[in-house]
């Protein structure tokens, strides 16, 4: 058995340097949080649409939930991206994503067909997104110490 550290492999070493760079980390965290920045901004610029969305999902009073979601998503995203209590923001977004997914993407209640397929795919994509946030939280809590 041969042991190859990343320092003896120039491709792996260069890739680790690029992937581990602060710029790549920040861009990756921005990408991970993109929907949680875009969504609230859309709600701010179309507040009536945000109220209609809350009504559609049975969240009342709609103004309270719309403002709460806007503040929550922007705050938690800022925490993840900035690193200020990143693990708390990541855990919060993981929980929020799972909760919202169970409310909005109940694919098992949709008749078989394209709508159900689309909802099923979106459901599992959101489960994966929640998993990514859990990974970010775990990494932040352990500082990537191989745990």
JSON list of C-alpha atoms in Angstrom, two decimals, residues 13-124:
[
{"chain": "A", "resi": 13, "resn": "UNK", "atom": "CA", "xyz": [-2.04, 20.15, -4.19]},
{"chain": "A", "resi": 14, "resn": "UNK", "atom": "CA", "xyz": [-2.97, 22.86, -6.71]},
{"chain": "A", "resi": 15, "resn": "UNK", "atom": "CA", "xyz": [-6.62, 21.84, -6.65]},
{"chain": "A", "resi": 16, "resn": "UNK", "atom": "CA", "xyz": [-6.64, 21.94, -2.84]},
{"chain": "A", "resi": 17, "resn": "UNK", "atom": "CA", "xyz": [-5.08, 25.42, -2.93]},
{"chain": "A", "resi": 18, "resn": "UNK", "atom": "CA", "xyz": [-7.74, 26.72, -5.36]},
{"chain": "A", "resi": 19, "resn": "UNK", "atom": "CA", "xyz": [-10.72, 24.97, -3.77]},
{"chain": "A", "resi": 20, "resn": "UNK", "atom": "CA", "xyz": [-9.56, 25.90, -0.27]},
{"chain": "A", "resi": 21, "resn": "UNK", "atom": "CA", "xyz": [-8.94, 29.55, -1.07]},
{"chain": "A", "resi": 22, "resn": "UNK", "atom": "CA", "xyz": [-10.96, 32.25, 0.69]},
{"chain": "A", "resi": 23, "resn": "UNK", "atom": "CA", "xyz": [-12.36, 33.44, -2.66]},
{"chain": "A", "resi": 24, "resn": "UNK", "atom": "CA", "xyz": [-13.62, 29.97, -3.59]},
{"chain": "A", "resi": 25, "resn": "UNK", "atom": "CA", "xyz": [-15.05, 29.47, -0.10]},
{"chain": "A", "resi": 26, "resn": "UNK", "atom": "CA", "xyz": [-16.92, 32.80, -0.24]},
{"chain": "A", "resi": 27, "resn": "UNK", "atom": "CA", "xyz": [-18.24, 32.19, -3.76]},
{"chain": "A", "resi": 28, "resn": "UNK", "atom": "CA", "xyz": [-19.35, 28.68, -2.73]},
{"chain": "A", "resi": 29, "resn": "UNK", "atom": "CA", "xyz": [-21.17, 29.97, 0.33]},
{"chain": "A", "resi": 30, "resn": "UNK", "atom": "CA", "xyz": [-22.82, 32.70, -1.78]},
{"chain": "A", "resi": 31, "resn": "UNK", "atom": "CA", "xyz": [-23.97, 30.02, -4.22]},
{"chain": "A", "resi": 32, "resn": "UNK", "atom": "CA", "xyz": [-25.28, 27.84, -1.40]},
{"chain": "A", "resi": 33, "resn": "UNK", "atom": "CA", "xyz": [-27.26, 30.79, 0.00]},
{"chain": "A", "resi": 34, "resn": "UNK", "atom": "CA", "xyz": [-28.34, 32.19, -3.38]},
{"chain": "A", "resi": 35, "resn": "UNK", "atom": "CA", "xyz": [-31.99, 31.12, -3.07]},
{"chain": "A", "resi": 36, "resn": "UNK", "atom": "CA", "xyz": [-32.12, 32.51, 0.48]},
{"chain": "A", "resi": 37, "resn": "UNK", "atom": "CA", "xyz": [-30.96, 35.91, -0.78]},
{"chain": "A", "resi": 38, "resn": "UNK", "atom": "CA", "xyz": [-32.94, 35.99, -4.03]},
{"chain": "A", "resi": 39, "resn": "UNK", "atom": "CA", "xyz": [-36.19, 34.84, -2.39]},
{"chain": "A", "resi": 40, "resn": "UNK", "atom": "CA", "xyz": [-36.36, 37.60, 0.23]},
{"chain": "A", "resi": 41, "resn": "UNK", "atom": "CA", "xyz": [-35.36, 40.25, -2.29]},
{"chain": "A", "resi": 42, "resn": "UNK", "atom": "CA", "xyz": [-38.19, 39.10, -4.55]},
{"chain": "A", "resi": 43, "resn": "UNK", "atom": "CA", "xyz": [-40.56, 39.27, -1.57]},
{"chain": "A", "resi": 44, "resn": "UNK", "atom": "CA", "xyz": [-39.38, 42.79, -0.69]},
{"chain": "A", "resi": 45, "resn": "UNK", "atom": "CA", "xyz": [-39.87, 44.07, -4.24]},
{"chain": "A", "resi": 46, "resn": "UNK", "atom": "CA", "xyz": [-43.24, 42.30, -4.60]},
{"chain": "A", "resi": 47, "resn": "UNK", "atom": "CA", "xyz": [-44.66, 42.29, -1.09]},
{"chain": "A", "resi": 48, "resn": "UNK", "atom": "CA", "xyz": [-48.19, 41.59, -2.35]},
{"chain": "A", "resi": 49, "resn": "UNK", "atom": "CA", "xyz": [-46.78, 38.47, -4.03]},
{"chain": "A", "resi": 50, "resn": "UNK", "atom": "CA", "xyz": [-45.14, 37.52, -0.73]},
{"chain": "A", "resi": 51, "resn": "UNK", "atom": "CA", "xyz": [-48.49, 37.89, 1.04]},
{"chain": "A", "resi": 52, "resn": "UNK", "atom": "CA", "xyz": [-50.17, 35.76, -1.63]},
{"chain": "A", "resi": 53, "resn": "UNK", "atom": "CA", "xyz": [-47.48, 33.09, -1.16]},
{"chain": "A", "resi": 54, "resn": "UNK", "atom": "CA", "xyz": [-48.07, 32.99, 2.60]},
{"chain": "A", "resi": 55, "resn": "UNK", "atom": "CA", "xyz": [-51.84, 32.76, 2.03]},
{"chain": "A", "resi": 56, "resn": "UNK", "atom": "CA", "xyz": [-51.31, 29.95, -0.51]},
{"chain": "A", "resi": 57, "resn": "UNK", "atom": "CA", "xyz": [-49.45, 27.89, 2.09]},
{"chain": "A", "resi": 58, "resn": "UNK", "atom": "CA", "xyz": [-51.92, 28.71, 4.87]},
{"chain": "A", "resi": 59, "resn": "UNK", "atom": "CA", "xyz": [-49.48, 30.81, 6.89]},
{"chain": "A", "resi": 60, "resn": "UNK", "atom": "CA", "xyz": [-51.47, 33.44, 8.79]},
{"chain": "A", "resi": 61, "resn": "UNK", "atom": "CA", "xyz": [-51.21, 36.26, 9.53]},
{"chain": "A", "resi": 62, "resn": "UNK", "atom": "CA", "xyz": [-49.57, 36.58, 6.12]},
{"chain": "A", "resi": 63, "resn": "UNK", "atom": "CA", "xyz": [-47.78, 39.91, 6.80]},
{"chain": "A", "resi": 64, "resn": "UNK", "atom": "CA", "xyz": [-46.13, 38.50, 9.94]},
{"chain": "A", "resi": 65, "resn": "UNK", "atom": "CA", "xyz": [-44.91, 35.37, 8.15]},
{"chain": "A", "resi": 66, "resn": "UNK", "atom": "CA", "xyz": [-43.76, 37.27, 5.06]},
{"chain": "A", "resi": 67, "resn": "UNK", "atom": "CA", "xyz": [-41.65, 39.71, 7.09]},
{"chain": "A", "resi": 68, "resn": "UNK", "atom": "CA", "xyz": [-40.37, 36.92, 9.33]},
{"chain": "A", "resi": 69, "resn": "UNK", "atom": "CA", "xyz": [-39.24, 34.83, 6.35]},
{"chain": "A", "resi": 70, "resn": "UNK", "atom": "CA", "xyz": [-37.55, 37.84, 4.74]},
{"chain": "A", "resi": 71, "resn": "UNK", "atom": "CA", "xyz": [-35.64, 38.76, 7.90]},
{"chain": "A", "resi": 72, "resn": "UNK", "atom": "CA", "xyz": [-34.81, 35.14, 8.73]},
{"chain": "A", "resi": 73, "resn": "UNK", "atom": "CA", "xyz": [-33.47, 34.18, 5.31]},
{"chain": "A", "resi": 74, "resn": "UNK", "atom": "CA", "xyz": [-31.35, 37.32, 4.91]},
{"chain": "A", "resi": 75, "resn": "UNK", "atom": "CA", "xyz": [-29.97, 37.10, 8.46]},
{"chain": "A", "resi": 76, "resn": "UNK", "atom": "CA", "xyz": [-29.16, 33.38, 8.33]},
{"chain": "A", "resi": 77, "resn": "UNK", "atom": "CA", "xyz": [-27.58, 33.79, 4.87]},
{"chain": "A", "resi": 78, "resn": "UNK", "atom": "CA", "xyz": [-25.43, 36.66, 6.13]},
{"chain": "A", "resi": 79, "resn": "UNK", "atom": "CA", "xyz": [-24.29, 34.47, 9.01]},
{"chain": "A", "resi": 80, "resn": "UNK", "atom": "CA", "xyz": [-23.31, 31.62, 6.69]},
{"chain": "A", "resi": 81, "resn": "UNK", "atom": "CA", "xyz": [-21.54, 33.84, 4.18]},
{"chain": "A", "resi": 82, "resn": "UNK", "atom": "CA", "xyz": [-19.75, 36.07, 6.70]},
{"chain": "A", "resi": 83, "resn": "UNK", "atom": "CA", "xyz": [-18.74, 33.30, 9.09]},
{"chain": "A", "resi": 84, "resn": "UNK", "atom": "CA", "xyz": [-20.33, 35.04, 12.09]},
{"chain": "A", "resi": 85, "resn": "UNK", "atom": "CA", "xyz": [-21.89, 32.10, 13.94]},
{"chain": "A", "resi": 86, "resn": "UNK", "atom": "CA", "xyz": [-21.89, 30.27, 10.59]},
{"chain": "A", "resi": 87, "resn": "UNK", "atom": "CA", "xyz": [-22.91, 26.99, 12.17]},
{"chain": "A", "resi": 88, "resn": "UNK", "atom": "CA", "xyz": [-26.05, 28.55, 13.70]},
{"chain": "A", "resi": 89, "resn": "UNK", "atom": "CA", "xyz": [-27.06, 30.12, 10.38]},
{"chain": "A", "resi": 90, "resn": "UNK", "atom": "CA", "xyz": [-26.40, 26.86, 8.53]},
{"chain": "A", "resi": 91, "resn": "UNK", "atom": "CA", "xyz": [-28.40, 24.78, 11.02]},
{"chain": "A", "resi": 92, "resn": "UNK", "atom": "CA", "xyz": [-31.23, 27.31, 10.90]},
{"chain": "A", "resi": 93, "resn": "UNK", "atom": "CA", "xyz": [-31.33, 27.23, 7.10]},
{"chain": "A", "resi": 94, "resn": "UNK", "atom": "CA", "xyz": [-31.20, 23.41, 7.11]},
{"chain": "A", "resi": 95, "resn": "UNK", "atom": "CA", "xyz": [-34.20, 23.25, 9.46]},
{"chain": "A", "resi": 96, "resn": "UNK", "atom": "CA", "xyz": [-36.06, 25.97, 7.57]},
{"chain": "A", "resi": 97, "resn": "UNK", "atom": "CA", "xyz": [-35.43, 24.22, 4.26]},
{"chain": "A", "resi": 98, "resn": "UNK", "atom": "CA", "xyz": [-36.75, 20.89, 5.54]},
{"chain": "A", "resi": 99, "resn": "UNK", "atom": "CA", "xyz": [-39.81, 22.54, 7.10]},
{"chain": "A", "resi": 100, "resn": "UNK", "atom": "CA", "xyz": [-40.59, 24.59, 3.98]},
{"chain": "A", "resi": 101, "resn": "UNK", "atom": "CA", "xyz": [-40.05, 21.54, 1.78]},
{"chain": "A", "resi": 102, "resn": "UNK", "atom": "CA", "xyz": [-42.55, 19.52, 3.80]},
{"chain": "A", "resi": 103, "resn": "UNK", "atom": "CA", "xyz": [-45.08, 22.37, 3.51]},
{"chain": "A", "resi": 104, "resn": "UNK", "atom": "CA", "xyz": [-44.56, 23.33, -0.14]},
{"chain": "A", "resi": 105, "resn": "UNK", "atom": "CA", "xyz": [-43.47, 20.16, -1.94]},
{"chain": "A", "resi": 106, "resn": "UNK", "atom": "CA", "xyz": [-45.89, 17.45, -0.81]},
{"chain": "A", "resi": 107, "resn": "UNK", "atom": "CA", "xyz": [-45.31, 15.43, -3.97]},
{"chain": "A", "resi": 108, "resn": "UNK", "atom": "CA", "xyz": [-47.05, 12.37, -2.52]},
{"chain": "A", "resi": 109, "resn": "UNK", "atom": "CA", "xyz": [-50.34, 14.29, -2.60]},
{"chain": "A", "resi": 110, "resn": "UNK", "atom": "CA", "xyz": [-50.05, 15.12, -6.32]},
{"chain": "A", "resi": 111, "resn": "UNK", "atom": "CA", "xyz": [-51.54, 12.89, -9.00]},
{"chain": "A", "resi": 112, "resn": "UNK", "atom": "CA", "xyz": [-48.96, 10.98, -11.06]},
{"chain": "A", "resi": 113, "resn": "UNK", "atom": "CA", "xyz": [-47.65, 12.99, -13.99]},
{"chain": "A", "resi": 114, "resn": "UNK", "atom": "CA", "xyz": [-45.29, 15.84, -14.79]},
{"chain": "A", "resi": 115, "resn": "UNK", "atom": "CA", "xyz": [-46.35, 18.02, -11.81]},
{"chain": "A", "resi": 116, "resn": "UNK", "atom": "CA", "xyz": [-45.64, 15.17, -9.39]},
{"chain": "A", "resi": 117, "resn": "UNK", "atom": "CA", "xyz": [-42.30, 14.43, -11.06]},
{"chain": "A", "resi": 118, "resn": "UNK", "atom": "CA", "xyz": [-41.27, 18.09, -10.83]},
{"chain": "A", "resi": 119, "resn": "UNK", "atom": "CA", "xyz": [-42.34, 18.32, -7.17]},
{"chain": "A", "resi": 120, "resn": "UNK", "atom": "CA", "xyz": [-40.55, 15.05, -6.35]},
{"chain": "A", "resi": 121, "resn": "UNK", "atom": "CA", "xyz": [-37.33, 16.29, -7.94]},
{"chain": "A", "resi": 122, "resn": "UNK", "atom": "CA", "xyz": [-37.58, 19.64, -6.15]},
{"chain": "A", "resi": 123, "resn": "UNK", "atom": "CA", "xyz": [-38.32, 17.86, -2.84]},
{"chain": "A", "resi": 124, "resn": "UNK", "atom": "CA", "xyz": [-35.14, 15.79, -3.02]}
]
